[in-house]
Structure formats: C-alpha cells, structure tokens
Short mmCIF file of C-alpha atoms in Angstrom, two decimals:
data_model
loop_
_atom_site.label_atom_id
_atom_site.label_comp_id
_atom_site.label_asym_id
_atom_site.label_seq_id
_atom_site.Cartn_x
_atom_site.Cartn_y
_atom_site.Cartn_z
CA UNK L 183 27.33 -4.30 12.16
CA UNK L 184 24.14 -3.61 9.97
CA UNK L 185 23.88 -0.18 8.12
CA UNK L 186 20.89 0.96 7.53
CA UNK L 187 20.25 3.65 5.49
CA UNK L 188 16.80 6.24 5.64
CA UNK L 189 15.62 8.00 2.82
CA UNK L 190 12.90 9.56 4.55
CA UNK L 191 12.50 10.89 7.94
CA UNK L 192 11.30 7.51 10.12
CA UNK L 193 10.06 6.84 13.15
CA UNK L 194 11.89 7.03 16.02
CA UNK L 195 9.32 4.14 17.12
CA UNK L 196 10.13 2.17 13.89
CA UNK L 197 14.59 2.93 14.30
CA UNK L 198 14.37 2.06 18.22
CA UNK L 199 13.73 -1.70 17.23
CA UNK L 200 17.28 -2.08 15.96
CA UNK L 201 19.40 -2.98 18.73
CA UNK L 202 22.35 -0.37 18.41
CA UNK L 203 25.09 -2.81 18.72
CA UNK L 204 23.72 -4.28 15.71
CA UNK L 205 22.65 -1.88 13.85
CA UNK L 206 23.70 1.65 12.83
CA UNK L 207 21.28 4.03 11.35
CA UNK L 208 20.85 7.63 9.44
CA UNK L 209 20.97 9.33 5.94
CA UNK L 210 24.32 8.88 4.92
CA UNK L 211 25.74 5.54 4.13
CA UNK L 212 27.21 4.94 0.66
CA UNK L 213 27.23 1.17 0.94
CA UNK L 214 24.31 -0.03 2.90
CA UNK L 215 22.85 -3.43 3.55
CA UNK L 216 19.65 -2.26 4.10
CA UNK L 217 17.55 0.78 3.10
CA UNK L 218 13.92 2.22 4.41
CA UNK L 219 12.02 4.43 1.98
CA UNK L 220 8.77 6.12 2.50
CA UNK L 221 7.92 8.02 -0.70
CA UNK L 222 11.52 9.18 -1.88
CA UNK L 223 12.08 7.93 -5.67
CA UNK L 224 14.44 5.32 -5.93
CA UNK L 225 13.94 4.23 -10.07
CA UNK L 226 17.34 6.78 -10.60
CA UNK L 227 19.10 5.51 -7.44
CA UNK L 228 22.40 2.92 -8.21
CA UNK L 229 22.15 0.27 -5.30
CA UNK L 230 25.26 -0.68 -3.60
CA UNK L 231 26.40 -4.55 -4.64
CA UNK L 232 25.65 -5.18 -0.84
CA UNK L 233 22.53 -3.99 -0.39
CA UNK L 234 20.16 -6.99 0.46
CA UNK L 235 17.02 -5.50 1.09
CA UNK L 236 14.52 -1.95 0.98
CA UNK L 237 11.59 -2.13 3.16
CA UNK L 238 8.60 0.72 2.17
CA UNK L 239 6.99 2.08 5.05
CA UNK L 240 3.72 2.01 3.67
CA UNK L 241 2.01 -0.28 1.39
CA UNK L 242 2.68 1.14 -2.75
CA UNK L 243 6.04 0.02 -4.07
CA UNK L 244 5.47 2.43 -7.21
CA UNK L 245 8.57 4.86 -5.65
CA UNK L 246 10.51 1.68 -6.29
CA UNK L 247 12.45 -0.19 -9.01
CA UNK L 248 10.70 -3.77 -8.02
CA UNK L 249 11.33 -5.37 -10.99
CA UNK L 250 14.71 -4.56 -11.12
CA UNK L 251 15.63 -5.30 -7.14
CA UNK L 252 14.58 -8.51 -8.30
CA UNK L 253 17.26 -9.47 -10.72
CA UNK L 254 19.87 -8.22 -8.14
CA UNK L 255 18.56 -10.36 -5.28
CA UNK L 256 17.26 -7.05 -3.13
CA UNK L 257 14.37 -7.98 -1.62
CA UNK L 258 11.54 -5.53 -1.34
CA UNK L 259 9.31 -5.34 1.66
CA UNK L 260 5.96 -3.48 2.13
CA UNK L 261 4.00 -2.70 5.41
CA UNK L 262 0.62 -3.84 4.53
CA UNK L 263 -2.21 -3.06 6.93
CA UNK L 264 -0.37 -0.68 9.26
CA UNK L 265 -1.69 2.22 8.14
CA UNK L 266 -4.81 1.08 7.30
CA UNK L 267 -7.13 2.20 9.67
CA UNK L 268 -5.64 5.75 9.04
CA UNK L 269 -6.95 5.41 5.37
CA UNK L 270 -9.84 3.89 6.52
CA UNK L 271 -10.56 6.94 8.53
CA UNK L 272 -10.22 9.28 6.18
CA UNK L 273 -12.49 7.24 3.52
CA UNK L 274 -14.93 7.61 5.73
CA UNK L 275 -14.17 11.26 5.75
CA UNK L 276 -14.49 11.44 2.25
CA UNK L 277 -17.86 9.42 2.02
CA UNK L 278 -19.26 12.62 4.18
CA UNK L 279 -17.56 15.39 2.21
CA UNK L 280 -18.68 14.15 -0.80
CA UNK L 281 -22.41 14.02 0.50
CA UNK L 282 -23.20 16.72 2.72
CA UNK L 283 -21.11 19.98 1.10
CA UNK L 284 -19.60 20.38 4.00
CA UNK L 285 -16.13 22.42 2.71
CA UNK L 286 -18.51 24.60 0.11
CA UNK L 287 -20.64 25.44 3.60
CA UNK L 288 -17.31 26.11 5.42
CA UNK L 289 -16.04 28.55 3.31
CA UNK L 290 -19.30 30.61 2.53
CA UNK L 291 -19.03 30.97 5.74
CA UNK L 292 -15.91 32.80 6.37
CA UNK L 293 -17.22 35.47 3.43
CA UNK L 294 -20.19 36.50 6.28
CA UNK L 295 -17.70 37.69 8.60
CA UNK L 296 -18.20 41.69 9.45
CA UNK L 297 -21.98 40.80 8.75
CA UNK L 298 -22.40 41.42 12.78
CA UNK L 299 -25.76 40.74 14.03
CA UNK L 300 -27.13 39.90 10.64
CA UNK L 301 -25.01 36.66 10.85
CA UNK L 302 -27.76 34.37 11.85
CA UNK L 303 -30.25 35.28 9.88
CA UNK L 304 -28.08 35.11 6.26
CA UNK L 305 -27.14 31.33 7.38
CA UNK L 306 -30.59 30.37 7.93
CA UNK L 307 -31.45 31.73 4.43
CA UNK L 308 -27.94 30.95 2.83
CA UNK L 309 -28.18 26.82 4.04
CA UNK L 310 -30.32 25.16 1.56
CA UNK L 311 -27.75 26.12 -1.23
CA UNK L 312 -25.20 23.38 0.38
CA UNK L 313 -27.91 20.40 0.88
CA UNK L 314 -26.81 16.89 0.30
CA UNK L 315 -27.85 13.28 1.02
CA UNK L 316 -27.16 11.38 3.97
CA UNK L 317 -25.48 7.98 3.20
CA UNK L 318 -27.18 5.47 5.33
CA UNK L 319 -28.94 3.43 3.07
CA UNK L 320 -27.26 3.87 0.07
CA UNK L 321 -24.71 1.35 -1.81
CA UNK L 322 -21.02 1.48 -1.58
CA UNK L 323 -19.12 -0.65 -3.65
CA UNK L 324 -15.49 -1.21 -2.78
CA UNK L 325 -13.26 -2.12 -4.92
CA UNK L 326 -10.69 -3.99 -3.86
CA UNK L 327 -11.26 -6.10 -0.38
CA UNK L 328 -7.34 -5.94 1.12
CA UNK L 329 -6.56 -4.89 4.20
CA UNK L 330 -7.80 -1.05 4.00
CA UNK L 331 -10.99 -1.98 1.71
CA UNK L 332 -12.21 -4.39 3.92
CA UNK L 333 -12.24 -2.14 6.98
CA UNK L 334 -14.06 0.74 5.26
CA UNK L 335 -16.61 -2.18 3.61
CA UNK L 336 -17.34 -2.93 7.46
CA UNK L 337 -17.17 0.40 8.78
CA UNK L 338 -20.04 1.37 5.92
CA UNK L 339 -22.15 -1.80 7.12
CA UNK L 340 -21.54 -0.46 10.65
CA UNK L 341 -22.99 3.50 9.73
CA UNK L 342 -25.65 1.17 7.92
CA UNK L 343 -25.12 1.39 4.01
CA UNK L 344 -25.51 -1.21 1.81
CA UNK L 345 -22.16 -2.79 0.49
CA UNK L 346 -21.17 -4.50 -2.77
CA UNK L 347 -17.62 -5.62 -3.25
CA UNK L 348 -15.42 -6.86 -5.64
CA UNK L 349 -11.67 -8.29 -5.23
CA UNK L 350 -10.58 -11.52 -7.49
CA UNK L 351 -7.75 -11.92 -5.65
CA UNK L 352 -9.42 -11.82 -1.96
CA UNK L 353 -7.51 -13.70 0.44
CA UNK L 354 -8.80 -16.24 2.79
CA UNK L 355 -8.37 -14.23 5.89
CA UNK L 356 -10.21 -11.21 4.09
CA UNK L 357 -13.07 -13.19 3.44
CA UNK L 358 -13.13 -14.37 7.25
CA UNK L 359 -12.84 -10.52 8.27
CA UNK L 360 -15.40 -9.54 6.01
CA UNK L 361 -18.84 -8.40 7.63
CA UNK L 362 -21.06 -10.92 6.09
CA UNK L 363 -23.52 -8.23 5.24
CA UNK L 364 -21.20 -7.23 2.35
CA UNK L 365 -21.90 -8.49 -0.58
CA UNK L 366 -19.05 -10.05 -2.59
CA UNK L 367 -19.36 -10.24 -6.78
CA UNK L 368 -16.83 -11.50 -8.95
CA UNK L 369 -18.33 -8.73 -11.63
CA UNK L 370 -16.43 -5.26 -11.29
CA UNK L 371 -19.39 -3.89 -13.69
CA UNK L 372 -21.70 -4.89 -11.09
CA UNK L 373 -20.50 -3.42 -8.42
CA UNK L 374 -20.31 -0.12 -10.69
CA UNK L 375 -23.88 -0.30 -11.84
CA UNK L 376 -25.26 -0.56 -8.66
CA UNK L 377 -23.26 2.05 -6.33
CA UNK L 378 -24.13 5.32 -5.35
CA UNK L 379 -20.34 5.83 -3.87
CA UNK L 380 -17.45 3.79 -5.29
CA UNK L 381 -14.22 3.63 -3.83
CA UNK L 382 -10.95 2.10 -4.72
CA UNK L 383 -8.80 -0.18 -3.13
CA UNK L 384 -6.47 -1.70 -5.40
CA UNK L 385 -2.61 -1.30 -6.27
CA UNK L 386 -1.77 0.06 -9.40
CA UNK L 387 -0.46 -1.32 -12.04
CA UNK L 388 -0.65 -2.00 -15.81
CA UNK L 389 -4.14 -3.87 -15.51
CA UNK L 390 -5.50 -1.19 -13.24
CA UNK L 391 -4.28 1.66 -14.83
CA UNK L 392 -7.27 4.30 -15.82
CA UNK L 393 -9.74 1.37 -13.96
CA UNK L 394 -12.00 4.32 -13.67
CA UNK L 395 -13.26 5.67 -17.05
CA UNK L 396 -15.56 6.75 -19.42
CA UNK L 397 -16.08 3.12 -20.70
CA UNK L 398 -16.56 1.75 -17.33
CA UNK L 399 -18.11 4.99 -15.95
CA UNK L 400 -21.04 4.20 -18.73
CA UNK L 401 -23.28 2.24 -16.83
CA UNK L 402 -22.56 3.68 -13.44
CA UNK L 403 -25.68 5.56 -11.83
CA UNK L 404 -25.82 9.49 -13.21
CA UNK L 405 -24.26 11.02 -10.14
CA UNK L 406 -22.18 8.52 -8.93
CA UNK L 407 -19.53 9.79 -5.90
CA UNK L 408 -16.07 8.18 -6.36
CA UNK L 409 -13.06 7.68 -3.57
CA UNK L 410 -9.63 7.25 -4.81
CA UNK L 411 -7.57 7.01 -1.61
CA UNK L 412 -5.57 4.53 -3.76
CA UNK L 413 -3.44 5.28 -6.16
CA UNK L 414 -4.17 9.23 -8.53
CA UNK L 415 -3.31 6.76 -11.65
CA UNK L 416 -6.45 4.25 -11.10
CA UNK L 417 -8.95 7.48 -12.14
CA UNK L 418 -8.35 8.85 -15.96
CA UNK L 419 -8.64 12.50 -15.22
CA UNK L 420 -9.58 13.86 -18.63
CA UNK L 421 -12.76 11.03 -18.32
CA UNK L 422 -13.44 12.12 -14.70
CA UNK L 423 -13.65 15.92 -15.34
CA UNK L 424 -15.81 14.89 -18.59
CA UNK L 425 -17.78 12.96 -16.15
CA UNK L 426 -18.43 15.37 -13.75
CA UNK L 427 -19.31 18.26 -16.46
CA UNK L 428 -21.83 16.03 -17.89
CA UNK L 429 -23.47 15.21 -14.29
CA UNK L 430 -22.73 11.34 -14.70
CA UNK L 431 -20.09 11.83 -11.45
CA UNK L 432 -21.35 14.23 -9.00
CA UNK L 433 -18.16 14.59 -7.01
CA UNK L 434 -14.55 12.83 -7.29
CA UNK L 435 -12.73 12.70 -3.53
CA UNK L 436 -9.28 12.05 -4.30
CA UNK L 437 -6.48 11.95 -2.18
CA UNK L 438 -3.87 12.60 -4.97
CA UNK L 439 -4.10 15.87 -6.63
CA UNK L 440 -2.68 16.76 -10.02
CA UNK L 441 -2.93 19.73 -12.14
CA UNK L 442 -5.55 18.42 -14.27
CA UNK L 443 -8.01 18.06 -11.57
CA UNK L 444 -7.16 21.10 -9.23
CA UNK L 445 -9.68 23.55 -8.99
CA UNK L 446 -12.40 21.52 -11.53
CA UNK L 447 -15.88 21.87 -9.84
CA UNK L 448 -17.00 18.80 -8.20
CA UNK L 449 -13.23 17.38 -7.59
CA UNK L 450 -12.01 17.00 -3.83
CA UNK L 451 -8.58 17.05 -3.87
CA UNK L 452 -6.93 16.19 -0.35
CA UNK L 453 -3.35 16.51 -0.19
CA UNK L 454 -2.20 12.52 0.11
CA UNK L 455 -3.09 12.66 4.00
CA UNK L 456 -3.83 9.21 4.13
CA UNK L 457 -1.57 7.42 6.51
CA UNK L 458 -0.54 10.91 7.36
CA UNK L 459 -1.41 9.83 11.33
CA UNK L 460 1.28 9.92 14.12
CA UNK L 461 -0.05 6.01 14.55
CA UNK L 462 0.00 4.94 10.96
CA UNK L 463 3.68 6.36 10.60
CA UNK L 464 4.84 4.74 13.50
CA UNK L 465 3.41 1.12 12.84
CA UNK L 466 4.41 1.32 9.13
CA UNK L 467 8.01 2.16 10.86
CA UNK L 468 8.61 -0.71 13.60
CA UNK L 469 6.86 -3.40 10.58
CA UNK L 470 9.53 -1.90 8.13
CA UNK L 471 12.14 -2.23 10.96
CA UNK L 472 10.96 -5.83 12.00
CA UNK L 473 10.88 -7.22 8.47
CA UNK L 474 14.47 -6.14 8.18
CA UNK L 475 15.71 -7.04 11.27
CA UNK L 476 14.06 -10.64 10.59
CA UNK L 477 16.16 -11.19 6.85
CA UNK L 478 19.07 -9.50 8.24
CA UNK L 479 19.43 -11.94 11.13
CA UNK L 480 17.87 -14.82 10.14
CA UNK L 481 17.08 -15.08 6.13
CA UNK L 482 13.71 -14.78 7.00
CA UNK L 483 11.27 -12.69 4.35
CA UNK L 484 7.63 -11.60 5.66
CA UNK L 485 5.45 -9.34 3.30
CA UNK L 486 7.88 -9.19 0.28
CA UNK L 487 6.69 -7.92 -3.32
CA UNK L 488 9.55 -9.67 -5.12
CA UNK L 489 10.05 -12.69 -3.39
CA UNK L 490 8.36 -15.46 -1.66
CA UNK L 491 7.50 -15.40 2.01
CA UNK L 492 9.56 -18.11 3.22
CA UNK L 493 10.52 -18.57 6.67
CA UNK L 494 12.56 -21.30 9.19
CA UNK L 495 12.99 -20.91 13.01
CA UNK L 496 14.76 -18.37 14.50
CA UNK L 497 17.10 -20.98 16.25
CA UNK L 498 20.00 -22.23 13.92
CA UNK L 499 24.07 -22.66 13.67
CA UNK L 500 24.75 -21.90 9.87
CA UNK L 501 21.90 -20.34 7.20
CA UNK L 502 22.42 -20.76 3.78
CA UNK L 503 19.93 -18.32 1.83
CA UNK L 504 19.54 -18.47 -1.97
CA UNK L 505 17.63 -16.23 -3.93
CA UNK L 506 16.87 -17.73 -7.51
CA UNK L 507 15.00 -17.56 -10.85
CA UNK L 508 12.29 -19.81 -11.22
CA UNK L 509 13.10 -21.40 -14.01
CA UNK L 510 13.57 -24.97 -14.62
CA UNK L 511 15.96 -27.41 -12.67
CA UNK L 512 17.16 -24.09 -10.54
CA UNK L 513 15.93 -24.98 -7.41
CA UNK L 514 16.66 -28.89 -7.32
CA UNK L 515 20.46 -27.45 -8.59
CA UNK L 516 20.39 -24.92 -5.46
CA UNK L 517 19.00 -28.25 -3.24
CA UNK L 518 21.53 -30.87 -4.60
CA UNK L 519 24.29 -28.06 -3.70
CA UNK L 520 23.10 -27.01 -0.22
CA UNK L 521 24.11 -31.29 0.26
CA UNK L 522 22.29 -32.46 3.50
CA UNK L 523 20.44 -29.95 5.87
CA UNK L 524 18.37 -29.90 9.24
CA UNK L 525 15.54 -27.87 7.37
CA UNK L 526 15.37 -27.02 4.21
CA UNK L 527 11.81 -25.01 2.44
CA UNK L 528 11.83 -23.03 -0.70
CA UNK L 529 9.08 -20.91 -2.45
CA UNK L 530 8.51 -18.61 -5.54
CA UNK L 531 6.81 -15.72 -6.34
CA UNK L 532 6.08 -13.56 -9.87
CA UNK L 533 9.13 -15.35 -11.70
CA UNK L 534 12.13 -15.52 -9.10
CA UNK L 535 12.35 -18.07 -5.99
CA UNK L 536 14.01 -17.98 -2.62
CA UNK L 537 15.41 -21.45 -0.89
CA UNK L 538 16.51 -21.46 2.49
CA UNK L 539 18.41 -24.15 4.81
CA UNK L 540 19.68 -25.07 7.75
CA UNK L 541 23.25 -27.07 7.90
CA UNK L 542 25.77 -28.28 10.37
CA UNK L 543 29.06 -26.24 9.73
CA UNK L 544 30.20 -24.28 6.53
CA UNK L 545 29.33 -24.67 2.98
CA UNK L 546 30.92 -23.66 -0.42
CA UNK L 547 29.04 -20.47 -0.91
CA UNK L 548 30.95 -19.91 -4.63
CA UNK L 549 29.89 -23.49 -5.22
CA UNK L 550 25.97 -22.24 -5.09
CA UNK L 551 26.81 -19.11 -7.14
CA UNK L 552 28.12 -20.54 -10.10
CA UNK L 553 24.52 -22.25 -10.27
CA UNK L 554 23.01 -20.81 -13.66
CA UNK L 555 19.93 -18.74 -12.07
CA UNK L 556 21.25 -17.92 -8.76
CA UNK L 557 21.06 -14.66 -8.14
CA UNK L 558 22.30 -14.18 -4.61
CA UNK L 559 23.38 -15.97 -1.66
CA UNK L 560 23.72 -15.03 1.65
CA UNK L 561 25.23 -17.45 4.68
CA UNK L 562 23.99 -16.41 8.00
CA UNK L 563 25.36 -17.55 11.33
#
C-alpha cells in the first residue's frame, strides 16, 4: 500500500486515479511515499527517509526545495500544460483590461447609482474619460514560447495582432505548434523595442529574476502594456511603478499582487486567478496523480524538474531503479552492478542521473548503494 499524502485540497478527479487498494490518500500521514502540493511551502518541511517523490499540481516548483529533493533521491514532478489554456484565457483577459479601461468604467459606474433618470445622459457625457485602443493590429511580444506562451502567441495572431517572440530554449514541438505568423527572434531586446503589449512566460529563477526593468524597460515604446501571469518576481516593482509615473509603462496587469504595487495608478493587480478554473485544477490533479502512479509502480519519471525523463515498458518481473549523481564513472559503476538485464536506459538532467533496468530475479540492492554517488535505489516488482 502507497500513502499519499495532500498538502492542498486536490481534486477529487486527480485522487480517483489511484486505485484504492493501492493507494491510500488524505492530509495526515507522517511517513509518506508520495506527496501532492499545490502552493503550500515545503522549503521548512523535513521529508520522511521514504518519501520517493512530490508531484506540483501546477507548473512553478518555487513552493519547493528542488535542489535539495535532489540530493535525497525525491523526485519532483510538475504538470506542465494542464492549466494552460486557463492562463491563456485570462492573458487574453488582461490584453483587454489593459486597453480598453474597462474596470475604471465599471466602477464610475456604480458611483451614478440614485442618479434616476439622469443615468443615461451622465454616461454618454462621462464615456470619453475611459477611452482606450483596440489591440488588433498592434505587436505583442511574448516572452517565453512554452506551453502557455505559445497558446496566447496564437490566440493574438487569431484576434489579428502582430506577434514577436522570444524563447532560447523553445522546444521542437513548440516550434511545430507555433502559428507561423509569429515571429520568432533570438534578441529579447527586440522583442521589447518593438511591442506595444509584452507578456511573460518564463519560470523564474536567478537569470530571470527582475527580467523586467528599468535597464531593459529603456528602449521599450513610451507606453508600453506589460502581462506578468508568470511569476510577481520576473517584474522589479520599484522600476515598474517608476515606469508607470514617468509614462514609459502605461499599465502593468499582474496576476501576483504585493504591497508595493497595490493601489499604484496604472497597476492591475488580479488575485493569482490563473489556473484558478474548475478544468485547470482538475487536469493539473489526474497529471499529478498519473505521474505518481507511473514511478510508484513502475520507476517510470514523466515531466520531472530534478531528474531525467526516463522510461521502460510497463511490462516487467523485477525493476531495479537508481537515482545517481552525474559525475564521472557513476553510471558505468551503477551498470556493471545491475550485472546483465533485459533493458537497461539511463539519462541525466541539471547534475544528477537516473538508470533504470529490467532483470530476471533479485539483485543485491546494498550492493548498488554502497556505489559512491548513488543516491537512491528502489527495486520494483
């Protein structure tokens, strides 16, 4: 039996996947093999020496010690793309808001009620203080061309803007996706000169950290709209309120408020509704579920930030599964060890690899262990 423990309320779409004679579920286990997190903060939690894996239901990690899973041999799964349509959505949302004035309109509004009759006429002479430009026609540039900024750089070709984008690490099936009206540059500076609207689609870390700023703000167009449906940490928010007092950002739209920006004229703040969508939450939950399910059972890692996709058949009599350093002579130690297999594949991934075979009867699991650089190992059958 399989504990699994929730930090966060889940899906009952994502829990029903685990087969209940397998599996046992809820909020309370002290020793689990397996945990899903949403956004709880796990850097203060102490993991349980059996704990084998954490899958996010969502795509940022940042609520989680990655680094650190690492070195125990936890491996740390995302959901990447499930909820990106949701975000996608609300992008699109954001493009509007930030154009047309619509939530200044909205709540003029409500201060003309008890006007009566005279209603009508005080909106007719009360709507050309909230004009604002319509968006087909001009540029977006997305940063970032994963799964959520590829769908809003095609949705924005489909309402019939002009887009720019930029991504150095776009993936094969990203550029296949991609509308091939977009325009792909391998210049982030480009992509800010040219934009009316600019929004961001990457994760953050230390090399995007403060990505938007008043250095790379300087050649932008004087009121420039920005989108951070991201990650709050990707927009410097003493250079973005600068920006928008000086007129060089007309409006920020960001989906992560903080107590800098709340309340600062021309700032958006939405209240991290993202993938807040019945769907998005319930196919972040069964991928979460699924990728566990899969390494529980069957050693088999799908969409992991630590370690290397690697996978083998579901069909097998004994799994070995050996999660390593990358270092020299590890894996051909880990290989020579493991003796002879039916299948045998191995990978790595930012510093630590994961080896994985298939054998006739039992093997010497301390054997594999005492292997300088082995981190964990797990025998499946």
């Amino acid at each position: 039996m399989y504990n699994i423990l929730t930090l966060n309320k889940i899906s009952k779409f994502g829990l029903e996947k685990f087969d209940t004679s397998k599996y046992a579920y809820g909020d309370s286990f002290d020793a689990p093999d397996a945990i899903m997190v949403r956004s709880a903060a796990m850097h203060d939690m102490e993991l349980a020496a059996n704990t084998v894996a954490i899958a996010r239901a969502g795509a940022g990690v940042n609520n989680i010690p990655v680094e650190a899973c690492a070195e125990k041999g936890v491996v740390v799964f995302n959901t990447p793309g499930a909820n990106a349509n949701a975000v996608k959505e609300l992008v699109l949302c954001g493009l509007l808001i930030s154009s047309r004035r619509v939530i200044d309109a909205i709540d003029w509004c409500k201060t003309l009620k008890g006007e009566g009759a005279a209603v009508g006429k005080l909106v007719e002479k009360g709507k050309s203080d909230f004009v604002g430009p319509e968006i087909e026609g001009k540029t977006l540039g997305v940063i970032g061309l994963g799964a959520i900024g590829n769908l809003v750089a095609n949705a924005a070709v489909a309402i019939g803007m002009e887009v720019i984008g930029y991504d150095p690490f776009l993936s094969v099936n990203g550029a296949i996706c991609l509308s091939p009206a977009v325009k792909v540059t391998s210049d982030i500076k480009e992509v800010i000169a040219s934009s009316d609207y600019i929004t961001l689609h990457v994760p953050f870390n230390d090399a995007t950290k403060g990505l938007i700023n008043t250095d790379s703000l300087a050649n932008a167009k004087d009121g420039v709209r920005i989108l951070n449906f991201a990650r709050g940490e990707l927009v410097n928010s003493a250079d973005i309120i600068a920006a928008l007092e000086s007129g060089k950002v007309s409006f920020y739209v960001t989906d992560f408020p903080n107590d800098e920006i709340i309340g600062v004229k021309g700032v958006i703040a939405i209240p991290h509704l993202g993938a807040s969508t019945p769907e998005s939450e319930d196919n972040c939950a069964k991928m979460a579920a699924a990728e566990l399910i899969d390494y529980l059972e069957k050693g088999i890692i799908r969409n992991s930030v630590n370690y290397p996709d690697v996978m083998l058949p579901n069909t097998f009599e004994t799994r070995v599964c050996v999660l390593h350093k990358d270092a020299p002579g590890v894996q051909a130690a880990v290989t020579a060890a493991v003796g002879s297999a039916e299948s045998i594949v191995s990978g790595t991934k930012k510093g630590y690899g994961y080896t994985i075979a298939d054998i006739k009867g039992d093997i010497d699991s301390e054997k594999l262990k005492a292997i300088d650089g082995v981190v964990r190992v797990r025998v499946i059958k």
